[in-house]
GROMACS .gro file of N, CA and C in nm:
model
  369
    1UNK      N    1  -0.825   0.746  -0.415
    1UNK     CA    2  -0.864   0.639  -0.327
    1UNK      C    3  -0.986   0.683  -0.247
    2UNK      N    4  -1.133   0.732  -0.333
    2UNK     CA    5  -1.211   0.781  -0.279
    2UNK      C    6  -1.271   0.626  -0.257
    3UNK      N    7  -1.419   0.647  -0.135
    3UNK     CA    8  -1.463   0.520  -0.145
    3UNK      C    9  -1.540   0.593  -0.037
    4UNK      N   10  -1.613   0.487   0.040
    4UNK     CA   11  -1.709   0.419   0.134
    4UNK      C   12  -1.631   0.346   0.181
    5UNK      N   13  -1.568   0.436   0.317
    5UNK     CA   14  -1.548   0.322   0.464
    5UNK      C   15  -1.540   0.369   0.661
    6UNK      N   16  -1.576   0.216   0.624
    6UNK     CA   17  -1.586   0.184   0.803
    6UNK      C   18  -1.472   0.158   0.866
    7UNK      N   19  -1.388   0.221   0.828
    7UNK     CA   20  -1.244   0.188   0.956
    7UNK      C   21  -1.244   0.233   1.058
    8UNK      N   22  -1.308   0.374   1.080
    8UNK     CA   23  -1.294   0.444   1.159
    8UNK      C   24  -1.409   0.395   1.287
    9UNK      N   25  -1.470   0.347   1.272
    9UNK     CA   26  -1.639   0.309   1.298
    9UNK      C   27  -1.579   0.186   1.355
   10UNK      N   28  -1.528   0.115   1.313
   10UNK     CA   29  -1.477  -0.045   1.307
   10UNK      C   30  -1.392  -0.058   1.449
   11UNK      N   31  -1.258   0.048   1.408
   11UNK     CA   32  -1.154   0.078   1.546
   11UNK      C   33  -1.246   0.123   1.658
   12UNK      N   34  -1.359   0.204   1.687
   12UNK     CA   35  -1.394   0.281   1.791
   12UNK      C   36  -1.507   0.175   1.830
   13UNK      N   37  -1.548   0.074   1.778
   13UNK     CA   38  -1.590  -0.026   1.892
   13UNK      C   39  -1.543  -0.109   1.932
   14UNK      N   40  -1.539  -0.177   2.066
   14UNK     CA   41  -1.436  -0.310   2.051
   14UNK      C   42  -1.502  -0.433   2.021
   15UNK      N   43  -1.616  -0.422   1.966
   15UNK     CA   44  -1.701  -0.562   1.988
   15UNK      C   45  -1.704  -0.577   1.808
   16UNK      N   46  -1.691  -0.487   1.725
   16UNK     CA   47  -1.679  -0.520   1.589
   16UNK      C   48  -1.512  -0.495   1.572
   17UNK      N   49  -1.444  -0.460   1.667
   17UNK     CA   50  -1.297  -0.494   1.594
   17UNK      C   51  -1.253  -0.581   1.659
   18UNK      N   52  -1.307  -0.659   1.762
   18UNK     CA   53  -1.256  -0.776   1.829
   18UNK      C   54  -1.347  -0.877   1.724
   19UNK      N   55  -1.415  -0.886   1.676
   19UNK     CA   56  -1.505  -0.926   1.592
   19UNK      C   57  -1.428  -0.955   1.407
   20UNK      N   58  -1.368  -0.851   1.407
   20UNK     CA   59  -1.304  -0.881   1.294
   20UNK      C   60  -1.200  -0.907   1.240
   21UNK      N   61  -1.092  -0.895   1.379
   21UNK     CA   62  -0.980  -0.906   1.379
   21UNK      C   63  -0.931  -1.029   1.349
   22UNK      N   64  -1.007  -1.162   1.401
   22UNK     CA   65  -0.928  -1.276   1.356
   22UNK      C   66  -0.948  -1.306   1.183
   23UNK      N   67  -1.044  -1.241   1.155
   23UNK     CA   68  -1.124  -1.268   1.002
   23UNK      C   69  -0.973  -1.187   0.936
   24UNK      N   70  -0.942  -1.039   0.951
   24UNK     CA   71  -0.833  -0.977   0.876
   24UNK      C   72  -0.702  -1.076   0.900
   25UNK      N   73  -0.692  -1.080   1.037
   25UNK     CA   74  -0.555  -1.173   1.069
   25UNK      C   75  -0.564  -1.308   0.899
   26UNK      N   76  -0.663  -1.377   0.946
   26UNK     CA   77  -0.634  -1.497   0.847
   26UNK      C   78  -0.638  -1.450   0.674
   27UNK      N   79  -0.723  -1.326   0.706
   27UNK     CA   80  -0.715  -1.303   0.546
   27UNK      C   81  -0.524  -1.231   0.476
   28UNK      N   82  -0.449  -1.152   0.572
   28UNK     CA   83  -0.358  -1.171   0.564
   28UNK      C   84  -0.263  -1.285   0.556
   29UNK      N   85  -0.287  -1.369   0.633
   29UNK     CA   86  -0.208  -1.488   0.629
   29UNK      C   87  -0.221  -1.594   0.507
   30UNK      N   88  -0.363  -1.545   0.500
   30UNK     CA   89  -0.408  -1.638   0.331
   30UNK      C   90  -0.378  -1.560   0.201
   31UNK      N   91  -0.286  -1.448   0.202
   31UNK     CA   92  -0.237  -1.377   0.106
   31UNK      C   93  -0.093  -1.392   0.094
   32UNK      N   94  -0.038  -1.410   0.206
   32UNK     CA   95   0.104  -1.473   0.197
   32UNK      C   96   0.206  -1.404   0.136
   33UNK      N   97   0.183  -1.286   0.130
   33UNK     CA   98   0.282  -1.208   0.068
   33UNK      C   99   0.397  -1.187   0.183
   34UNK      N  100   0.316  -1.167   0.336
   34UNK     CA  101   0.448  -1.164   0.393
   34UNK      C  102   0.529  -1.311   0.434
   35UNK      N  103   0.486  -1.376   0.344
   35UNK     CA  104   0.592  -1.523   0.358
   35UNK      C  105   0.677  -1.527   0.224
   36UNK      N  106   0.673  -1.404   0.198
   36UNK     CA  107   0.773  -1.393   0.086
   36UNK      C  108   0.872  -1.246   0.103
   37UNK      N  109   0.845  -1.231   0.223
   37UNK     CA  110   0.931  -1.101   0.281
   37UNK      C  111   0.854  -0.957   0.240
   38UNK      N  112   0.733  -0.959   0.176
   38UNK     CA  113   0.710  -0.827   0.056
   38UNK      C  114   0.635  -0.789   0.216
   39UNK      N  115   0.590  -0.657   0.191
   39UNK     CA  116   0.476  -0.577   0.263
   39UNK      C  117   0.389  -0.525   0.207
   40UNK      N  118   0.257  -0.473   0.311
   40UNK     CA  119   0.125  -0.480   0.233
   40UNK      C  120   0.124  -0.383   0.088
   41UNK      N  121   0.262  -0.290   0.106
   41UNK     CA  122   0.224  -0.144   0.010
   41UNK      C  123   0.321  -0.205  -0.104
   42UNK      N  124   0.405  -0.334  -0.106
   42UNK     CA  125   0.427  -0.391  -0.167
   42UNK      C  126   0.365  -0.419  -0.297
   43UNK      N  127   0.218  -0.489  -0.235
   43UNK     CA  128   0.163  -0.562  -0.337
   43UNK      C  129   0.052  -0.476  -0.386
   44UNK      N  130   0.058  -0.325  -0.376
   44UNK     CA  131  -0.054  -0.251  -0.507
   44UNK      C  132  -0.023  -0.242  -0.612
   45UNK      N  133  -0.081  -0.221  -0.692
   45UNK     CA  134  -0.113  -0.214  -0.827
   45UNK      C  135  -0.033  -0.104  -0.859
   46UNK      N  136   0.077  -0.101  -0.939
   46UNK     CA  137   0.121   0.001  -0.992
   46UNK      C  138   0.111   0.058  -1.118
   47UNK      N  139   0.036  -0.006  -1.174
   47UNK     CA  140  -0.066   0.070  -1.315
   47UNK      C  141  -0.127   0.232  -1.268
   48UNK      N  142  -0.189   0.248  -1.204
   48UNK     CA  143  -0.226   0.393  -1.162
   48UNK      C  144  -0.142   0.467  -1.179
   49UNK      N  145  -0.215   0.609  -1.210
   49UNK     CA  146  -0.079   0.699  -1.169
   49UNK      C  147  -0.047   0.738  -1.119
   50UNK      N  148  -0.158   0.726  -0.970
   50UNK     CA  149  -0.152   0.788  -0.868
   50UNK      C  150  -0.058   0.705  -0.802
   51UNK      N  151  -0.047   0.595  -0.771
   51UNK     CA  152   0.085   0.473  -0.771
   51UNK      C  153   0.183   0.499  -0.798
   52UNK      N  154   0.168   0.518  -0.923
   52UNK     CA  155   0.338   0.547  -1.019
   52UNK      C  156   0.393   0.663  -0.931
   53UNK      N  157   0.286   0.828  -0.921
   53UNK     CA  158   0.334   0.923  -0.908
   53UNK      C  159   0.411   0.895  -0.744
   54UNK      N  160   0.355   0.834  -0.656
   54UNK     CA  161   0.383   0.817  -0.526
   54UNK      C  162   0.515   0.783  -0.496
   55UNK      N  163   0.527   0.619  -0.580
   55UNK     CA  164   0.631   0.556  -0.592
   55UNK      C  165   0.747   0.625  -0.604
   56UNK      N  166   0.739   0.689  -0.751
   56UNK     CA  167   0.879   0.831  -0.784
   56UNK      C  168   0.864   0.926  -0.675
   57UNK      N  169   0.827   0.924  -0.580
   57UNK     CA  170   0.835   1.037  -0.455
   57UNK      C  171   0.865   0.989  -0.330
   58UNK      N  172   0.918   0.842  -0.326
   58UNK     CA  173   0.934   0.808  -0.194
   58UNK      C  174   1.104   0.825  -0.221
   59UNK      N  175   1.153   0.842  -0.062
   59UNK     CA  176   1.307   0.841  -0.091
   59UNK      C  177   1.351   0.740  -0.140
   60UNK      N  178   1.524   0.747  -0.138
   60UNK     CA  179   1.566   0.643  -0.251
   60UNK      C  180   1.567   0.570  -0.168
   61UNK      N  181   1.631   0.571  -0.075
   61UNK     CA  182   1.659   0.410   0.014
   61UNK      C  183   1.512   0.354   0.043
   62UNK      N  184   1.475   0.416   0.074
   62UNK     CA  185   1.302   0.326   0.060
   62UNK      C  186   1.268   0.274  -0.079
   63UNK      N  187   1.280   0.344  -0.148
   63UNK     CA  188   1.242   0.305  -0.355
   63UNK      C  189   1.332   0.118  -0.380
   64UNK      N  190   1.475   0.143  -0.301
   64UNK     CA  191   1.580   0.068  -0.323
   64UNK      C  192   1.522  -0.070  -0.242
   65UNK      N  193   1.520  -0.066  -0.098
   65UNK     CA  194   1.416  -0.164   0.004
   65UNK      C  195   1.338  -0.216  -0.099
   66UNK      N  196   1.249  -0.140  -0.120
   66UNK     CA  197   1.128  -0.152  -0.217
   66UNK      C  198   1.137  -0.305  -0.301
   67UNK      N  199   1.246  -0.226  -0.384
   67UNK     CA  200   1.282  -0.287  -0.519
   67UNK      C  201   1.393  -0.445  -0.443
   68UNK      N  202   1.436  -0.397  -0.381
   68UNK     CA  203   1.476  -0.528  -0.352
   68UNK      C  204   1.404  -0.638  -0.299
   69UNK      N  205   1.321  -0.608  -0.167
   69UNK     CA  206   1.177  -0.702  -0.126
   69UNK      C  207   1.124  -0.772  -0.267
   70UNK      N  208   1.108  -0.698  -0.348
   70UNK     CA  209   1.051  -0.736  -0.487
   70UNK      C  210   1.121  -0.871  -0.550
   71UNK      N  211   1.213  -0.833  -0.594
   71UNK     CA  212   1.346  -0.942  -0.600
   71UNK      C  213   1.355  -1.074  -0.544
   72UNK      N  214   1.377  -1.069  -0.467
   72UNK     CA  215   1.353  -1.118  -0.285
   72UNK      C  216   1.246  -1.220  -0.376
   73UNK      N  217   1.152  -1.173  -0.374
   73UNK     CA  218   0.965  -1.244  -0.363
   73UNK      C  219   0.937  -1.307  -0.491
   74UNK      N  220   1.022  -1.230  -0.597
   74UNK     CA  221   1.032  -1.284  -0.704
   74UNK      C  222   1.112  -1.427  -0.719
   75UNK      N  223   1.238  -1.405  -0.719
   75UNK     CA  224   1.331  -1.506  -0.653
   75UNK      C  225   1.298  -1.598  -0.585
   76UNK      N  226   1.156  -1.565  -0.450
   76UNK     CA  227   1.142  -1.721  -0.386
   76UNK      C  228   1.006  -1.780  -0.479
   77UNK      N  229   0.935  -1.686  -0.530
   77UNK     CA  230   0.824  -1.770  -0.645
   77UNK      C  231   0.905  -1.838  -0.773
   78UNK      N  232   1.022  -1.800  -0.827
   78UNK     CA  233   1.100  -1.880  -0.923
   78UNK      C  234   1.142  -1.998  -0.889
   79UNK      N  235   1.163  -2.006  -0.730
   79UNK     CA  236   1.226  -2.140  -0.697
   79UNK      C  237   1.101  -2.209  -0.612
   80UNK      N  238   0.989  -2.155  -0.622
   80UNK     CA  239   0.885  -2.224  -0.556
   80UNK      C  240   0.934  -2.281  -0.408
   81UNK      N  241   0.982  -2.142  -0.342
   81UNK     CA  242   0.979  -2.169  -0.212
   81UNK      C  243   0.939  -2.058  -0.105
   82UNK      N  244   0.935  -2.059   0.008
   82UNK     CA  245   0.888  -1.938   0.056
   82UNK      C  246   1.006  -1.910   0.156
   83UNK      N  247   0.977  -1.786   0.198
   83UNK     CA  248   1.119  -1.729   0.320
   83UNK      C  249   1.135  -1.823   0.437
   84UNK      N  250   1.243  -1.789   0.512
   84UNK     CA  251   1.266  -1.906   0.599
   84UNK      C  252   1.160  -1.830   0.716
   85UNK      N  253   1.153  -1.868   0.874
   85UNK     CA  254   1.080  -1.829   0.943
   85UNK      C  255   1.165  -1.674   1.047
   86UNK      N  256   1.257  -1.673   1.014
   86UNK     CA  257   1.329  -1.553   1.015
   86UNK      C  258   1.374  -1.453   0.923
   87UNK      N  259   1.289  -1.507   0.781
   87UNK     CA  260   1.343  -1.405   0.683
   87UNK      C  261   1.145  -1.359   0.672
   88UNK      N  262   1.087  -1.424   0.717
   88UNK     CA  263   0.910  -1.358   0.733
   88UNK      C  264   0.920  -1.264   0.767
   89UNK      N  265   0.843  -1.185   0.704
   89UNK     CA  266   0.818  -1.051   0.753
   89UNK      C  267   0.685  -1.014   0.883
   90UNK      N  268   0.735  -1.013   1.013
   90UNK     CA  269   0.681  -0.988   1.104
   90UNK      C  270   0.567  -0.874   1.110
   91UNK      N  271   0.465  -0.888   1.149
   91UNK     CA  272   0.332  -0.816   1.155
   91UNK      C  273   0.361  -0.636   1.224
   92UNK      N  274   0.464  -0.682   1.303
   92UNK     CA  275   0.523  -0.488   1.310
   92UNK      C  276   0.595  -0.439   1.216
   93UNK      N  277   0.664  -0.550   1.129
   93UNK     CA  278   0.723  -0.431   1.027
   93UNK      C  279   0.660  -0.450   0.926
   94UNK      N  280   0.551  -0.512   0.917
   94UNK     CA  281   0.441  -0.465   0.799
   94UNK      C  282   0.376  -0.312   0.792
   95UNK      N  283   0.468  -0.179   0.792
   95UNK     CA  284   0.467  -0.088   0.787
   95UNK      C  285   0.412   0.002   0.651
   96UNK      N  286   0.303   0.063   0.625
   96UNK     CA  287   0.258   0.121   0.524
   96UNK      C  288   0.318   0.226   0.509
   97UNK      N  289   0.460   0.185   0.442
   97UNK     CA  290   0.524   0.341   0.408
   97UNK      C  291   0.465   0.407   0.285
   98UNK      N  292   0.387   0.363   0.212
   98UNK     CA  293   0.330   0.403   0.062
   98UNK      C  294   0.231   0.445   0.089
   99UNK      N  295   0.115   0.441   0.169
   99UNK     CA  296  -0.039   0.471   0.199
   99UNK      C  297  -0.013   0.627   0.231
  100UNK      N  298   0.042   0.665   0.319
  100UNK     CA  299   0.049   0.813   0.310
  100UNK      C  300   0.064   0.886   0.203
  101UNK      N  301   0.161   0.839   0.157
  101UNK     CA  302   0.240   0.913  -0.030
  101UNK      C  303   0.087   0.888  -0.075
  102UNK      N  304   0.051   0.818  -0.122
  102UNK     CA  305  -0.067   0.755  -0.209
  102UNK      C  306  -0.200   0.866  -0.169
  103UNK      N  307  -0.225   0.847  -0.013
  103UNK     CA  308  -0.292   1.001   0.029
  103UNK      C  309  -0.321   1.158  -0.045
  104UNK      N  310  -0.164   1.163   0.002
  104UNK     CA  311  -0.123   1.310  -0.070
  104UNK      C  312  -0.121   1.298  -0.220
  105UNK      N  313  -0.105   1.219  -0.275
  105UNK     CA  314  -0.077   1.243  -0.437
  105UNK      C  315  -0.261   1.256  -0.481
  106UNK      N  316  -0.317   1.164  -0.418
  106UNK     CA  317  -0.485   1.153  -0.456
  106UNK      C  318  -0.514   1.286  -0.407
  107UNK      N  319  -0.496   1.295  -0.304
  107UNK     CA  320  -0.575   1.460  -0.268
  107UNK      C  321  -0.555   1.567  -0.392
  108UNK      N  322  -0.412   1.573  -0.404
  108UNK     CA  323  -0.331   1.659  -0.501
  108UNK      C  324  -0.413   1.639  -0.656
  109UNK      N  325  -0.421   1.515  -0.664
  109UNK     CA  326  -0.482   1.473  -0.822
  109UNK      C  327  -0.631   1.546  -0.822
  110UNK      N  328  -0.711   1.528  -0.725
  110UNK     CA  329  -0.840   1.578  -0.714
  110UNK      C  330  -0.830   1.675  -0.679
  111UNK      N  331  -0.718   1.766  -0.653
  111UNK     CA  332  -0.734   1.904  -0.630
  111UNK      C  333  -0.702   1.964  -0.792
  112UNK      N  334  -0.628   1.942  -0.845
  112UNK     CA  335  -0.592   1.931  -0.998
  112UNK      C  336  -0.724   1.958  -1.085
  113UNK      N  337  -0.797   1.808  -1.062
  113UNK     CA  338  -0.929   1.795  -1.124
  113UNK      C  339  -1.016   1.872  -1.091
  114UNK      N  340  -1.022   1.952  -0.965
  114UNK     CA  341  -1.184   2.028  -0.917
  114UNK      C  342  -1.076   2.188  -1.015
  115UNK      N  343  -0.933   2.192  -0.994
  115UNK     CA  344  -0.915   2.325  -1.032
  115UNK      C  345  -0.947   2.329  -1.209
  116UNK      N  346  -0.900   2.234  -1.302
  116UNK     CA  347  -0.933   2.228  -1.394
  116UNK      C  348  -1.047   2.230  -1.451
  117UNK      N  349  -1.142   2.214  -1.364
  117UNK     CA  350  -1.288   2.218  -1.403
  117UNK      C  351  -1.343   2.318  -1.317
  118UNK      N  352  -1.339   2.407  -1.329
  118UNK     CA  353  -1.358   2.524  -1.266
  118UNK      C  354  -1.424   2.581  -1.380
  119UNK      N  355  -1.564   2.655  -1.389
  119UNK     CA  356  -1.605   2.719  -1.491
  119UNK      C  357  -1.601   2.888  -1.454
  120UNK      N  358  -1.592   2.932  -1.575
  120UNK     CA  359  -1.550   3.071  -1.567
  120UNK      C  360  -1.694   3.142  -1.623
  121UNK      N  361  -1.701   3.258  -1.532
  121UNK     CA  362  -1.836   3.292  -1.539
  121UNK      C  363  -1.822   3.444  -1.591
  122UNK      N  364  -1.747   3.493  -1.691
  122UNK     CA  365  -1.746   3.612  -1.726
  122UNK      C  366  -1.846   3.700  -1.875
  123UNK      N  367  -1.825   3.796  -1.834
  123UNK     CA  368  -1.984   3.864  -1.940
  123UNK      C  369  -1.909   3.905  -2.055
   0.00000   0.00000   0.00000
């Protein structure tokens, strides 16, 4: 999860995070995943392997949560309805329990990759 970013830059002024905050607010709300109970670490892509590897490393009762939210979201897109206004998932427990795991496994993967490519310089 290498990249180019301004988060850090973004939080430490208040005139571009008061600035952008209502723009993220609605872009969350126009994703709607938490009107289906899921959370944000919910909805990545689990094709990666850096994903996959994370996923198999979170505890079980979290893996289990997980998998059930899923269910859950699945279940209200089958019946084409959304959660009630007490089964929404509230903006504090939109908790990124996966972004850390996801962290460490990328660091780990690119530590992998710089050790594997290591050239050997002997006579």
């Amino acid at each position: 999860m290498s990249g180019i970013t301004l988060v850090n830059q973004v939080k430490a002024s208040k005139f571009l995070s008061g600035m952008l905050q209502p723009v993220a607010n609605a872009f969350v709300n126009a994703a709607g995943y938490r009107k289906l109970g899921l959370r944000y670490d919910d909805v990545l892509r689990e094709e990666t392997d850096i994903i996959r590897e994370a996923i198999n490393r979170l505890p079980d009762n979290e893996g289990y949560e997980r998998v059930y939210r899923m269910k859950v979201a699945f279940q209200y897109s089958l019946s084409h309805t959304i959660a009630t206004k007490e089964n929404t998932l509230k903006p504090e427990d939109d908790i990124r329990y996966l972004t850390p795991v996801i962290d460490e496994v990328a660091a780990e993967f690119a530590e992998r990759e710089d050790f594997n490519n290591i050239k050997s310089y002997s006579k």
